[in-house]
CSV table of C-alpha atoms in Angstrom, one decimal:
chain,number,residue,atom,x,y,z
A,1,MET,CA,-28.7,15.8,8.2
A,2,THR,CA,-26.8,14.3,5.2
A,3,VAL,CA,-25.4,17.0,2.8
A,4,SER,CA,-25.9,16.1,-0.9
A,5,ILE,CA,-23.0,16.7,-3.3
A,6,ASP,CA,-24.9,19.4,-5.1
A,7,GLU,CA,-25.6,21.3,-1.8
A,8,SER,CA,-22.0,21.2,-0.6
A,9,MET,CA,-20.6,24.6,0.0
A,10,SER,CA,-17.1,23.2,-0.8
A,11,LEU,CA,-18.2,22.0,-4.2
A,12,ARG,CA,-19.8,25.4,-5.0
A,13,GLN,CA,-16.5,27.0,-4.0
A,14,ALA,CA,-14.6,24.6,-6.3
A,15,ARG,CA,-16.9,25.5,-9.2
A,16,GLU,CA,-16.4,29.2,-8.5
A,17,ILE,CA,-12.6,28.8,-8.5
A,18,ALA,CA,-12.8,26.7,-11.7
A,19,ASP,CA,-15.0,29.0,-13.6
A,20,GLU,CA,-13.9,32.4,-12.4
A,21,VAL,CA,-10.1,31.9,-11.8
A,22,PHE,CA,-8.8,28.7,-13.3
A,23,PHE,CA,-10.6,28.6,-16.7
A,24,PRO,CA,-10.0,32.3,-17.7
A,25,ALA,CA,-6.2,31.7,-17.1
A,26,ALA,CA,-6.0,28.1,-18.5
A,27,LEU,CA,-4.5,29.1,-21.9
A,28,ALA,CA,-1.9,31.3,-20.2
A,29,VAL,CA,-1.0,28.5,-17.8
A,30,ASP,CA,-0.8,26.1,-20.7
A,31,GLY,CA,1.9,28.2,-22.3
A,32,ALA,CA,3.8,29.1,-19.0
A,33,ASP,CA,6.8,27.5,-17.4
A,34,ARG,CA,5.0,26.8,-14.2
A,35,VAL,CA,1.6,27.1,-12.5
A,36,PRO,CA,1.0,30.5,-10.9
A,37,ILE,CA,1.7,30.3,-7.2
A,38,SER,CA,-1.5,32.3,-6.7
A,39,HIS,CA,-3.6,29.3,-8.0
A,40,LEU,CA,-2.1,27.1,-5.3
A,41,ASP,CA,-2.4,29.7,-2.6
A,42,LEU,CA,-6.1,30.1,-3.4
A,43,LEU,CA,-6.6,26.4,-3.0
A,44,ALA,CA,-4.8,26.5,0.4
A,45,GLU,CA,-6.8,29.5,1.5
A,46,GLN,CA,-10.1,27.7,0.7
A,47,GLY,CA,-9.0,24.6,2.6
A,48,PHE,CA,-8.6,22.3,-0.5
A,49,TYR,CA,-5.2,21.1,0.6
A,50,GLY,CA,-7.0,19.3,3.4
A,51,LEU,CA,-9.2,17.3,1.0
A,52,ALA,CA,-7.8,14.0,2.1
A,53,ALA,CA,-7.1,14.9,5.7
A,54,PRO,CA,-8.9,13.5,8.8
A,55,PRO,CA,-11.9,15.6,10.1
A,56,GLU,CA,-9.9,17.6,12.7
A,57,PHE,CA,-7.7,19.0,9.9
A,58,ASN,CA,-10.3,19.2,7.1
A,59,ARG,CA,-12.5,22.3,6.6
A,60,LEU,CA,-14.4,21.0,3.7
A,61,ASP,CA,-18.1,19.9,3.9
A,62,LEU,CA,-17.9,16.9,1.5
A,63,PRO,CA,-20.2,14.1,2.4
A,64,GLY,CA,-18.2,11.2,1.0
A,65,PHE,CA,-15.7,9.9,-1.5
A,66,PRO,CA,-17.8,10.6,-4.6
A,67,ALA,CA,-18.0,14.3,-3.5
A,68,VAL,CA,-14.3,14.4,-3.1
A,69,CYS,CA,-13.9,13.1,-6.6
A,70,ARG,CA,-16.4,15.6,-7.9
A,71,VAL,CA,-14.3,18.4,-6.5
A,72,ILE,CA,-11.3,17.1,-8.4
A,73,GLU,CA,-13.4,16.9,-11.6
A,74,THR,CA,-14.7,20.4,-11.1
A,75,LEU,CA,-11.3,22.0,-10.6
A,76,ALA,CA,-9.9,20.0,-13.5
A,77,SER,CA,-12.6,21.5,-15.7
A,78,GLY,CA,-11.1,24.9,-15.0
A,79,CYS,CA,-7.4,24.1,-15.3
A,80,LEU,CA,-6.0,20.5,-15.6
A,81,THR,CA,-2.4,21.6,-15.0
A,82,THR,CA,-3.1,23.2,-11.6
A,83,THR,CA,-5.4,20.4,-10.5
A,84,PHE,CA,-3.0,17.7,-11.7
A,85,LEU,CA,-0.2,19.2,-9.6
A,86,TRP,CA,-2.4,19.9,-6.5
A,87,ALA,CA,-4.0,16.4,-6.6
A,88,GLN,CA,-0.6,14.6,-6.1
A,89,HIS,CA,-0.2,16.5,-2.8
A,90,HIS,CA,-2.9,14.4,-1.1
A,91,ASN,CA,-0.8,11.2,-1.1
A,92,ALA,CA,1.5,12.9,1.4
A,93,VAL,CA,-1.5,14.0,3.5
A,94,MET,CA,-2.9,10.5,3.7
A,95,ALA,CA,0.5,9.1,4.5
A,96,ALA,CA,1.0,11.6,7.4
A,97,ALA,CA,-2.6,10.8,8.6
A,98,ASN,CA,-2.2,7.1,8.6
A,99,THR,CA,1.4,6.6,9.7
A,100,SER,CA,2.4,4.8,12.8
A,101,ASN,CA,5.3,7.2,13.1
A,102,ALA,CA,3.9,9.5,15.8
A,103,GLN,CA,6.7,12.0,15.4
A,104,LEU,CA,6.1,12.4,11.7
A,105,ARG,CA,2.4,12.7,12.1
A,106,ALA,CA,2.7,15.4,14.7
A,107,ALA,CA,5.2,17.4,12.7
A,108,TRP,CA,3.8,17.0,9.2
A,109,LEU,CA,0.0,16.4,9.1
A,110,GLU,CA,-1.3,19.8,10.1
A,111,PRO,CA,1.0,21.9,7.8
A,112,LEU,CA,0.4,19.5,4.9
A,113,ALA,CA,-3.4,19.7,5.4
A,114,ALA,CA,-3.3,23.5,5.5
A,115,GLY,CA,-1.1,23.8,2.4
A,116,GLN,CA,1.6,25.4,4.5
A,117,ARG,CA,3.8,22.6,3.2
A,118,ARG,CA,3.1,21.2,-0.3
A,119,ALA,CA,4.1,17.9,-1.6
A,120,GLY,CA,4.9,16.2,-4.9
A,121,LEU,CA,4.8,12.4,-5.6
A,122,ALA,CA,7.5,9.9,-6.6
A,123,ILE,CA,6.2,6.4,-6.1
A,124,GLY,CA,6.1,4.8,-9.6
A,125,ALA,CA,9.9,4.1,-9.9
A,126,ALA,CA,9.7,1.7,-6.9
A,127,VAL,CA,6.5,-0.1,-7.7
A,128,ARG,CA,6.8,-0.7,-11.4
A,129,PRO,CA,7.2,-4.3,-12.6
A,130,GLY,CA,10.7,-5.7,-12.7
A,131,PRO,CA,13.7,-4.3,-10.9
A,132,ALA,CA,13.2,-1.2,-8.9
A,133,ALA,CA,14.3,2.1,-10.6
A,134,LEU,CA,14.6,3.6,-7.1
A,135,SER,CA,16.1,1.4,-4.4
A,136,ALA,CA,16.5,1.7,-0.6
A,137,THR,CA,19.4,0.4,1.5
A,138,PRO,CA,19.3,0.3,5.3
A,139,ALA,CA,21.8,2.7,6.9
A,140,VAL,CA,22.5,3.9,10.5
A,141,GLY,CA,19.6,6.1,11.5
A,142,GLY,CA,17.6,5.6,8.3
A,143,PHE,CA,18.0,4.6,4.6
A,144,LEU,CA,20.0,5.5,1.5
A,145,PHE,CA,17.9,6.0,-1.6
A,146,SER,CA,19.5,5.5,-5.0
A,147,GLY,CA,18.1,5.6,-8.5
A,148,ALA,CA,15.9,7.8,-10.7
A,149,ALA,CA,12.2,8.8,-10.2
A,150,PRO,CA,10.7,10.2,-13.4
A,151,TRP,CA,7.5,12.2,-13.6
A,152,VAL,CA,7.9,14.1,-10.3
A,153,SER,CA,5.7,17.2,-10.7
A,154,GLY,CA,5.8,20.6,-8.9
A,155,TRP,CA,9.5,21.1,-8.7
A,156,GLY,CA,10.0,24.7,-7.5
A,157,LEU,CA,6.4,24.8,-6.3
A,158,VAL,CA,6.5,22.1,-3.6
A,159,ASP,CA,8.9,21.7,-0.7
A,160,THR,CA,8.4,18.0,-0.1
A,161,ILE,CA,8.3,14.8,-2.2
A,162,TYR,CA,6.4,11.7,-1.0
A,163,VAL,CA,8.8,9.0,-2.2
A,164,ALA,CA,8.7,5.2,-2.4
A,165,ALA,CA,12.0,3.2,-2.7
A,166,ARG,CA,12.3,-0.6,-2.7
A,167,LEU,CA,14.5,-2.7,-0.4
A,168,ALA,CA,16.3,-5.8,-1.7
A,169,ASP,CA,13.6,-8.0,-0.2
A,170,ASP,CA,10.8,-6.1,-2.1
A,171,THR,CA,9.7,-4.1,0.9
A,172,LEU,CA,8.6,-0.6,0.0
A,173,VAL,CA,9.9,2.3,2.1
A,174,PHE,CA,7.7,5.4,1.9
A,175,ALA,CA,9.2,8.7,3.1
A,176,LEU,CA,8.8,12.5,3.0
A,177,VAL,CA,11.9,13.9,1.4
A,178,ASP,CA,12.9,17.6,1.1
A,179,ALA,CA,12.4,18.8,-2.5
A,180,ALA,CA,15.8,20.5,-2.7
A,181,THR,CA,18.8,19.7,-4.8
A,182,SER,CA,22.1,18.6,-3.2
A,183,ASP,CA,25.2,16.5,-3.9
A,184,THR,CA,23.0,13.4,-3.6
A,185,LEU,CA,19.7,14.7,-5.2
A,186,THR,CA,19.6,16.2,-8.6
A,187,VAL,CA,16.8,17.0,-11.1
A,188,GLU,CA,16.4,17.1,-14.9
A,189,PRO,CA,13.3,19.0,-16.3
A,190,LEU,CA,11.0,17.3,-18.7
A,191,ARG,CA,9.2,19.0,-21.5
A,192,MET,CA,5.7,17.7,-22.1
A,193,SER,CA,3.0,18.3,-24.7
A,194,ALA,CA,0.4,19.1,-22.1
A,195,VAL,CA,0.5,20.2,-18.4
A,196,ASN,CA,4.0,21.4,-19.0
A,197,ALA,CA,3.6,24.1,-16.4
A,198,SER,CA,3.3,21.4,-13.8
A,199,SER,CA,7.2,21.7,-13.6
A,200,THR,CA,7.7,18.0,-14.0
A,201,VAL,CA,11.2,16.6,-13.6
A,202,THR,CA,13.2,13.4,-13.2
A,203,VAL,CA,14.7,13.2,-9.7
A,204,THR,CA,18.0,11.2,-9.3
A,205,PHE,CA,19.0,10.0,-5.9
A,206,ASP,CA,22.7,9.0,-5.3
A,207,ASN,CA,22.9,7.4,-1.9
A,208,HIS,CA,20.6,10.1,-0.6
A,209,PHE,CA,20.2,9.7,3.2
A,210,VAL,CA,16.6,9.6,4.5
A,211,PRO,CA,16.4,9.7,8.3
A,212,ALA,CA,14.0,7.3,10.0
A,213,ASP,CA,11.9,10.1,11.4
A,214,ARG,CA,10.9,10.9,7.8
A,215,VAL,CA,9.7,7.3,7.0
A,216,ALA,CA,5.9,7.2,7.0
A,217,ASN,CA,5.4,3.5,6.2
A,218,GLN,CA,6.9,0.2,5.0
A,219,MET,CA,5.0,-2.5,3.2
A,220,PRO,CA,5.6,-5.5,0.9
A,221,LEU,CA,5.4,-4.7,-2.8
A,222,GLN,CA,2.8,-7.4,-3.2
A,223,ALA,CA,0.5,-5.8,-0.6
A,224,TRP,CA,0.8,-2.5,-2.4
A,225,GLN,CA,0.0,-4.2,-5.8
A,226,GLN,CA,-3.1,-5.8,-4.3
A,227,ARG,CA,-4.6,-2.5,-3.1
A,228,ASP,CA,-3.4,-0.4,-6.0
A,229,PRO,CA,-6.5,-0.9,-8.3
A,230,ALA,CA,-8.8,0.6,-5.6
A,231,THR,CA,-6.7,3.9,-5.7
A,232,LEU,CA,-7.3,4.5,-9.5
A,233,ARG,CA,-10.7,6.3,-9.0
A,234,PHE,CA,-9.0,9.5,-7.9
A,235,ASN,CA,-7.2,10.1,-11.2
A,236,GLY,CA,-10.3,9.3,-13.3
A,237,SER,CA,-11.8,12.6,-12.2
A,238,LEU,CA,-9.1,14.5,-14.1
A,239,ALA,CA,-10.4,13.0,-17.4
A,240,LEU,CA,-14.0,13.8,-16.4
A,241,GLY,CA,-13.1,17.4,-15.8
A,242,VAL,CA,-11.5,17.8,-19.3
A,243,ALA,CA,-14.5,16.1,-20.9
A,244,ASP,CA,-16.9,18.3,-19.0
A,245,ARG,CA,-15.3,21.5,-20.2
A,246,ALA,CA,-15.1,20.3,-23.8
A,247,ILE,CA,-18.8,19.3,-23.7
A,248,GLU,CA,-19.7,22.7,-22.3
A,249,LEU,CA,-17.6,24.7,-24.9
A,250,ALA,CA,-19.0,22.6,-27.8
A,251,ASP,CA,-22.6,23.0,-26.4
A,252,GLU,CA,-23.1,19.3,-27.0
A,253,PRO,CA,-25.9,17.9,-25.0
A,254,ARG,CA,-25.6,14.4,-26.5
A,255,LEU,CA,-22.4,13.9,-24.6
A,256,ARG,CA,-23.7,15.0,-21.2
A,257,PRO,CA,-25.5,11.7,-20.4
A,258,GLN,CA,-22.3,9.8,-21.3
A,259,LEU,CA,-20.3,11.9,-18.9
A,260,ASP,CA,-22.8,11.2,-16.1
A,261,ALA,CA,-22.8,7.4,-17.0
A,262,VAL,CA,-19.0,7.3,-16.9
A,263,ARG,CA,-18.9,9.1,-13.6
A,264,ASP,CA,-21.4,6.6,-12.1
A,265,ARG,CA,-19.4,3.7,-13.5
A,266,LEU,CA,-16.3,5.0,-11.8
A,267,ASP,CA,-18.1,5.5,-8.5
A,268,ALA,CA,-19.5,2.0,-8.6
A,269,ALA,CA,-16.3,0.2,-9.8
A,270,ASP,CA,-14.5,-2.3,-7.6
A,271,PRO,CA,-10.8,-3.2,-8.0
A,272,GLU,CA,-11.6,-5.7,-10.8
A,273,THR,CA,-13.7,-3.3,-12.9
A,274,MET,CA,-11.9,0.0,-12.1
A,275,PRO,CA,-9.3,-0.3,-15.0
A,276,ALA,CA,-12.1,-0.5,-17.6
A,277,ALA,CA,-13.9,2.4,-15.9
A,278,ARG,CA,-10.8,4.5,-15.9
A,279,ALA,CA,-10.3,3.7,-19.6
A,280,ALA,CA,-13.8,4.8,-20.4
A,281,ALA,CA,-13.2,8.2,-18.7
A,282,SER,CA,-10.0,8.8,-20.7
A,283,GLU,CA,-11.7,7.7,-23.9
A,284,LEU,CA,-14.6,10.1,-23.3
A,285,ALA,CA,-12.3,13.0,-22.6
A,286,LEU,CA,-10.5,12.4,-26.0
A,287,ARG,CA,-13.8,12.1,-27.9
A,288,ALA,CA,-15.2,15.2,-26.2
A,289,GLY,CA,-12.0,17.1,-27.0
A,290,ALA,CA,-12.1,15.9,-30.6
A,291,ASN,CA,-15.7,16.9,-31.0
A,292,LEU,CA,-14.9,20.4,-29.7
A,293,ALA,CA,-12.1,20.7,-32.3
A,294,VAL,CA,-14.5,19.7,-35.1
A,295,ALA,CA,-17.1,22.1,-33.8
A,296,ALA,CA,-14.6,25.0,-33.6
A,297,GLY,CA,-13.4,24.3,-37.1
A,298,SER,CA,-10.0,25.4,-38.5
A,299,ARG,CA,-9.5,27.9,-35.6
A,300,ALA,CA,-9.2,24.8,-33.3
A,301,VAL,CA,-5.5,24.4,-34.2
A,302,LEU,CA,-4.6,27.9,-33.0
A,303,LEU,CA,-2.8,28.2,-29.7
A,304,ASP,CA,-5.3,30.7,-28.4
A,305,GLN,CA,-8.1,28.2,-28.6
A,306,HIS,CA,-9.2,25.9,-25.9
A,307,ALA,CA,-9.9,23.0,-28.3
A,308,GLN,CA,-6.3,22.3,-29.1
A,309,ARG,CA,-5.4,22.5,-25.4
A,310,LEU,CA,-8.2,20.1,-24.3
A,311,VAL,CA,-7.2,17.6,-27.0
A,312,ARG,CA,-3.6,17.6,-25.9
A,313,GLU,CA,-4.7,17.3,-22.3
A,314,ALA,CA,-7.0,14.4,-23.1
A,315,THR,CA,-4.1,12.7,-24.9
A,316,PHE,CA,-1.9,13.2,-21.8
A,317,LEU,CA,-4.7,11.5,-19.7
A,318,LEU,CA,-4.6,8.4,-21.9
A,319,VAL,CA,-1.3,7.6,-20.4
A,320,PHE,CA,-1.1,9.4,-17.0
A,321,GLY,CA,-1.5,7.0,-14.0
A,322,SER,CA,-2.0,4.1,-16.4
A,323,ARG,CA,-1.9,0.4,-15.7
A,324,PRO,CA,-1.9,-2.7,-18.0
A,325,GLY,CA,-5.7,-3.1,-17.6
A,326,ILE,CA,-6.4,0.5,-18.5
A,327,ARG,CA,-4.1,0.2,-21.6
A,328,ASP,CA,-5.8,-3.0,-22.7
A,329,ALA,CA,-9.2,-1.5,-22.4
A,330,LEU,CA,-8.2,1.6,-24.4
A,331,HIS,CA,-6.5,-0.6,-27.1
A,332,THR,CA,-9.8,-2.5,-27.4
A,333,ALA,CA,-11.9,0.7,-27.6
A,334,PHE,CA,-9.6,2.3,-30.2
A,335,THR,CA,-9.3,-0.8,-32.4
A,336,THR,CA,-12.8,-2.3,-32.4
A,337,SER,CA,-14.8,0.7,-33.4
A,338,THR,CA,-16.9,0.4,-36.6
A,339,GLY,CA,-15.9,3.9,-37.6
A,340,VAL,CA,-18.0,6.5,-39.4
A,341,ALA,CA,-21.1,4.9,-41.0
């Protein structure tokens, strides 16, 4: 029998975590230096680190990809910072599940899926347009990585980084790298206006050796670029979660159908239409946050109010995981409005 999203025990567990644990602590996390380890431990205990794992390593009863996205949305409605950090882990899980490196899969997949090992993400520096900010050079027994990877979240909370570096022929090398400083790997903390407790840093590699048994995959940059639009749906759920909480706190039923419509649009999008759908989710989060601020009145600017937090988080989501198509759609949305009648 097919299990509906609404009937899923895992979704109900996610909603309970969001409403009873994450949301009550969201303001405290927003002002903290890092996400409480207890938040991440709870997600591991409930099986949510296995969200993207194959069935034999996945304890969740989610009937399909829309249900997976709904879990991310639900958790983000409780605490964006925690969910933002946790969501990046699943790239390493998928890499370990799909690798042709049997040694890596055997050693890494089960502990990653159980949350016994926790991963951050550093891909953008290698795949951005123009010269690679993070390069790879073949070496005896593996590769040397050199360059800087900004926006790596979870430092001090993860033990592994799923990293992409680019060879001179534009082949991408994806590897699992220990999240530990050394003579060849250093970090610089970044201060952000939202999700600052995600412990986000810039990681600098200086001929950092990555052994071949840590390499999960290699692929041409062009192949990655062709499949990238299809991966954008995942991050759209973060914006939907922020919008959902702002709508609830403002008690604004007129925005609820818009949230449902944007979610449906994301679920139905193909690679060509996904950037516009992602932009619509981010734009709705910002509008919902702004509406909550107006409803809350002058108290909305106080740091003990959720309105200011959600507005800052919605602003963060305008640029997180962005692409040119998303930016273009947002520019259009923000510059063609007729304004207040």
